[in-house]
Coordinates of C-alpha atoms in Angstrom, one line a residue:
M1 CA 0.0 0.0 0.0
L2 CA 1.4 3.4 -1.0
A3 CA 1.7 6.0 1.7
A4 CA 0.3 9.5 1.5
M5 CA 2.6 12.2 0.1
E6 CA 5.0 13.2 2.9
L7 CA 5.4 16.9 3.7
T8 CA 7.9 16.6 6.6
G9 CA 11.2 18.2 5.5
S10 CA 9.6 20.0 2.6
S11 CA 8.5 23.6 1.9
A12 CA 5.1 24.7 0.9
I13 CA 3.8 28.1 -0.4
V14 CA 0.4 29.6 0.2
T15 CA -0.7 32.7 -1.6
G16 CA -3.2 34.8 0.3
G17 CA -1.8 32.9 3.3
A18 CA -2.1 35.7 5.9
S19 CA -5.8 35.4 6.6
G20 CA -9.0 33.4 6.0
I21 CA -8.8 30.1 4.1
G22 CA -5.1 30.7 3.2
A23 CA -4.1 31.1 6.9
A24 CA -6.0 27.9 7.8
C25 CA -4.2 26.0 5.0
A26 CA -0.8 27.4 6.2
R27 CA -1.5 26.2 9.7
Q28 CA -2.5 22.7 8.6
L29 CA 0.4 22.3 6.2
A30 CA 2.8 23.4 9.0
A31 CA 1.1 20.7 11.3
K32 CA 2.0 18.1 8.6
G33 CA 5.7 19.1 8.9
A34 CA 6.1 21.6 6.0
T35 CA 7.9 24.9 6.3
V36 CA 5.3 27.3 4.9
V37 CA 6.1 30.4 2.9
I38 CA 3.1 32.8 3.4
A39 CA 2.9 34.8 0.2
D40 CA 0.7 37.8 0.8
L41 CA 0.4 41.5 0.6
N42 CA -0.3 42.0 4.3
A43 CA 3.1 42.0 6.0
E44 CA 1.8 42.6 9.5
T45 CA -0.6 39.6 9.7
G46 CA 1.7 37.5 7.4
E47 CA 4.7 37.9 9.6
K48 CA 2.7 37.2 12.8
L49 CA 1.4 34.0 11.3
A50 CA 4.8 33.0 10.1
A51 CA 6.2 33.4 13.6
E52 CA 3.3 31.3 15.0
I53 CA 3.9 28.3 12.6
N54 CA 7.7 28.6 12.2
G55 CA 7.2 29.6 8.6
V56 CA 8.4 32.5 6.5
F57 CA 6.6 35.6 5.1
A58 CA 7.2 36.7 1.6
Q59 CA 5.5 39.9 0.3
V60 CA 3.8 38.9 -2.9
D61 CA 1.4 40.7 -5.2
V62 CA 0.3 37.8 -7.5
T63 CA 0.1 40.2 -10.4
N64 CA 3.9 40.8 -10.0
T65 CA 5.7 37.9 -11.7
E66 CA 9.1 38.8 -10.2
Q67 CA 7.7 38.7 -6.6
I68 CA 6.3 35.2 -7.4
T69 CA 9.7 34.1 -8.7
A70 CA 11.4 35.4 -5.5
A71 CA 8.9 33.6 -3.3
V72 CA 9.2 30.2 -5.0
N73 CA 13.0 30.5 -5.0
A74 CA 12.9 31.4 -1.3
A75 CA 10.8 28.3 -0.6
A76 CA 13.1 26.0 -2.6
E77 CA 16.1 27.3 -0.7
I78 CA 14.5 26.3 2.6
A79 CA 13.7 22.7 1.5
P80 CA 12.3 21.0 -1.6
L81 CA 9.0 22.7 -2.6
R82 CA 6.4 20.0 -2.6
A83 CA 3.1 21.8 -2.0
C84 CA 1.5 25.0 -3.3
V85 CA -1.9 26.5 -2.5
N86 CA -3.3 29.4 -4.5
S87 CA -5.7 31.2 -2.2
A88 CA -5.1 34.8 -3.1
G89 CA -8.2 36.5 -4.6
I90 CA -10.5 39.4 -4.6
G91 CA -14.2 39.9 -5.2
W92 CA -16.2 42.5 -7.2
A93 CA -19.9 43.0 -7.7
Q94 CA -21.4 45.1 -10.5
R95 CA -24.1 44.5 -13.1
T96 CA -23.0 44.1 -16.7
I97 CA -25.1 47.1 -17.8
G98 CA -26.5 50.2 -15.9
R99 CA -30.1 51.2 -15.6
D100 CA -29.9 54.4 -17.6
G101 CA -29.0 52.9 -21.0
Q102 CA -25.6 54.7 -21.1
I103 CA -22.4 52.9 -22.0
E104 CA -20.6 54.8 -19.3
S105 CA -22.8 53.1 -16.8
A106 CA -21.8 49.6 -18.0
H107 CA -19.5 47.3 -16.0
D108 CA -16.2 48.9 -15.2
L109 CA -13.8 47.2 -17.6
G110 CA -10.7 48.0 -15.5
A111 CA -12.3 46.3 -12.5
F112 CA -13.1 43.2 -14.6
S113 CA -9.5 43.1 -15.8
K114 CA -8.2 43.5 -12.3
V115 CA -10.3 40.6 -10.9
I116 CA -9.1 38.3 -13.8
A117 CA -5.5 39.5 -13.3
I118 CA -5.4 38.5 -9.6
N119 CA -7.8 35.5 -9.4
L120 CA -7.0 33.8 -12.7
I121 CA -3.7 35.0 -14.2
G122 CA -2.1 35.3 -10.7
T123 CA -3.1 31.7 -9.9
F124 CA -1.7 30.5 -13.2
D125 CA 1.6 32.4 -12.8
M126 CA 2.2 30.9 -9.4
T127 CA 1.2 27.5 -10.7
R128 CA 3.6 27.6 -13.6
Q129 CA 6.5 28.9 -11.5
A130 CA 5.9 26.6 -8.5
A131 CA 5.5 23.6 -10.7
T132 CA 8.8 24.4 -12.5
V133 CA 10.6 24.4 -9.1
M134 CA 8.8 21.2 -8.1
S135 CA 9.9 19.4 -11.3
R136 CA 13.5 19.5 -10.0
N137 CA 12.6 17.5 -6.9
E138 CA 13.4 13.8 -6.3
A139 CA 10.3 11.8 -6.9
D140 CA 8.8 9.8 -4.0
A141 CA 7.9 6.1 -4.2
D142 CA 4.8 7.0 -6.2
G143 CA 6.8 9.1 -8.7
C144 CA 5.3 12.3 -7.3
R145 CA 7.4 15.5 -7.1
G146 CA 4.7 17.8 -5.7
A147 CA 1.1 18.8 -5.6
I148 CA -0.8 22.1 -6.2
V149 CA -4.3 23.1 -5.1
N150 CA -6.1 26.1 -6.6
L151 CA -9.0 27.8 -4.8
A152 CA -12.0 28.5 -7.1
S153 CA -15.6 29.2 -5.8
V154 CA -19.1 27.9 -6.2
A155 CA -19.5 31.2 -8.2
A156 CA -17.7 29.4 -11.0
F157 CA -20.9 27.3 -11.4
D158 CA -23.7 29.3 -9.8
G159 CA -22.6 32.9 -10.3
Q160 CA -25.1 35.5 -9.0
I161 CA -26.3 38.8 -10.4
G162 CA -23.3 41.2 -10.5
Q163 CA -20.7 38.4 -10.3
A164 CA -19.6 38.4 -13.9
S165 CA -15.9 39.2 -13.2
Y166 CA -15.6 37.0 -10.2
S167 CA -17.4 34.1 -11.8
A168 CA -15.4 34.4 -15.0
S169 CA -12.1 34.4 -13.0
K170 CA -13.1 31.4 -10.9
G171 CA -14.6 29.6 -13.9
G172 CA -11.2 30.0 -15.5
V173 CA -9.5 28.4 -12.5
V174 CA -12.0 25.4 -12.9
G175 CA -11.5 25.3 -16.6
M176 CA -7.7 25.0 -16.5
T177 CA -7.7 22.3 -13.8
L178 CA -7.7 19.3 -16.2
P179 CA -5.4 20.7 -18.9
V180 CA -2.8 21.9 -16.4
A181 CA -3.0 18.6 -14.5
R182 CA -2.4 16.8 -17.8
D183 CA 0.6 19.1 -18.6
L184 CA 2.1 18.5 -15.1
S185 CA 1.6 14.7 -15.1
A186 CA 4.8 14.2 -17.1
A187 CA 6.7 15.8 -14.3
G188 CA 5.0 13.8 -11.6
I189 CA 3.0 16.8 -10.2
R190 CA -0.6 16.6 -9.3
L191 CA -3.1 19.5 -9.4
N192 CA -6.6 19.8 -8.0
T193 CA -9.1 22.6 -7.4
V194 CA -11.3 23.2 -4.4
A195 CA -14.4 25.4 -4.8
P196 CA -15.6 26.8 -1.5
G197 CA -19.2 27.8 -0.8
L198 CA -20.1 30.4 1.9
I199 CA -17.2 30.4 4.3
D200 CA -17.0 32.4 7.5
T201 CA -14.0 34.7 6.9
P202 CA -13.3 38.3 8.0
I203 CA -15.0 39.5 4.8
Y204 CA -18.3 39.6 6.6
G205 CA -17.1 41.9 9.4
E206 CA -17.6 41.5 13.1
G207 CA -20.2 42.2 15.8
E208 CA -23.9 41.5 16.3
A209 CA -25.1 42.7 12.9
A210 CA -22.5 40.6 11.1
E211 CA -23.4 37.5 13.1
A212 CA -27.1 38.0 12.3
F213 CA -26.3 38.5 8.6
K214 CA -24.1 35.3 8.6
A215 CA -26.8 33.3 10.4
N216 CA -29.4 34.4 7.7
L217 CA -27.0 33.5 4.9
G218 CA -26.4 30.1 6.4
Q219 CA -30.1 29.3 6.0
N220 CA -29.5 29.0 2.3
V221 CA -27.1 26.1 2.8
L222 CA -28.6 22.6 2.2
F223 CA -27.1 21.1 5.3
P224 CA -25.6 21.9 7.8
K225 CA -27.5 25.3 7.8
R226 CA -24.5 27.5 8.6
L227 CA -21.5 29.0 6.9
G228 CA -18.4 26.8 6.5
V229 CA -15.3 27.5 8.6
A230 CA -11.8 27.9 7.1
D231 CA -10.5 24.7 8.7
E232 CA -13.1 22.7 6.9
L233 CA -11.8 24.0 3.6
A234 CA -8.2 23.7 4.6
S235 CA -8.6 20.0 5.5
M236 CA -9.9 19.3 2.0
V237 CA -7.0 21.2 0.5
V238 CA -4.5 19.2 2.6
E239 CA -6.2 16.0 1.6
C240 CA -5.8 16.9 -2.1
I241 CA -2.1 17.5 -1.5
T242 CA -1.4 14.4 0.6
N243 CA -3.7 11.9 -1.1
S244 CA -1.5 10.4 -3.8
Y245 CA -4.5 9.4 -6.0
M246 CA -6.2 12.8 -6.0
N247 CA -5.5 14.5 -9.4
A248 CA -7.2 16.8 -11.9
E249 CA -10.4 17.1 -9.9
V250 CA -12.6 20.1 -8.9
I251 CA -14.3 19.6 -5.5
R252 CA -17.1 21.8 -4.1
V253 CA -16.9 22.2 -0.3
D254 CA -20.2 24.0 0.2
G255 CA -22.7 22.1 2.4
G256 CA -24.7 21.4 -0.8
I257 CA -25.6 25.0 -1.6
R258 CA -26.7 26.0 -5.1
M259 CA -26.6 29.8 -5.2
P260 CA -29.8 31.6 -6.3
P261 CA -29.6 34.4 -8.8
K262 CA -29.4 37.0 -6.0

């Protein structure tokens, strides 16, 4: 029987690793024995988490290809880079056309481009660079040199009104899962995508009003009727990395929700 992919004595990189789902992934990968490079814009929270998990912080804007290069090289210098999680992303909500019939009121094209640049192109850039570094590793008993997990969203499938840019970006992440996994198979690198549903992250704010809003939102989930927590997502991400037979798959982690139009 083949063992799970071992992370002890390896490095891992997590984009958007300073908060939310990324931070939960960083903690769980560290618990598996990896030295985690937290690639994020937020130096304060990133360095604090790095200190907590004996990792390293790297300031990375995923639209800056040189910063990605520096981060993957830094990871490889620590130990063989065997895991990469692409969790960095932004949201945007705007209808495709305005109500007044004026072209000036249509969806902001710069905003659309920015969401694609961060969520889709940034994910691909990190994937191509991390995989290149992984391809130099010694293969394990299963022939595996590394594993990558990209974070999409249920919006890739059930995008709501105003989510054109976000859904397009996450749909792109879903769409490239199989072809990229096929590309990387020759190098012994696996790639999967996890698509979260409604997850309780700092995006919803804090306090009584935020808690009431989240409770109401949770009623839309099939079961259990609540928002997911970051650790529930992170455990699936880690399973995709360590389970040697998980490859080229897109997995929804969403409590069974199918998002309504609005």
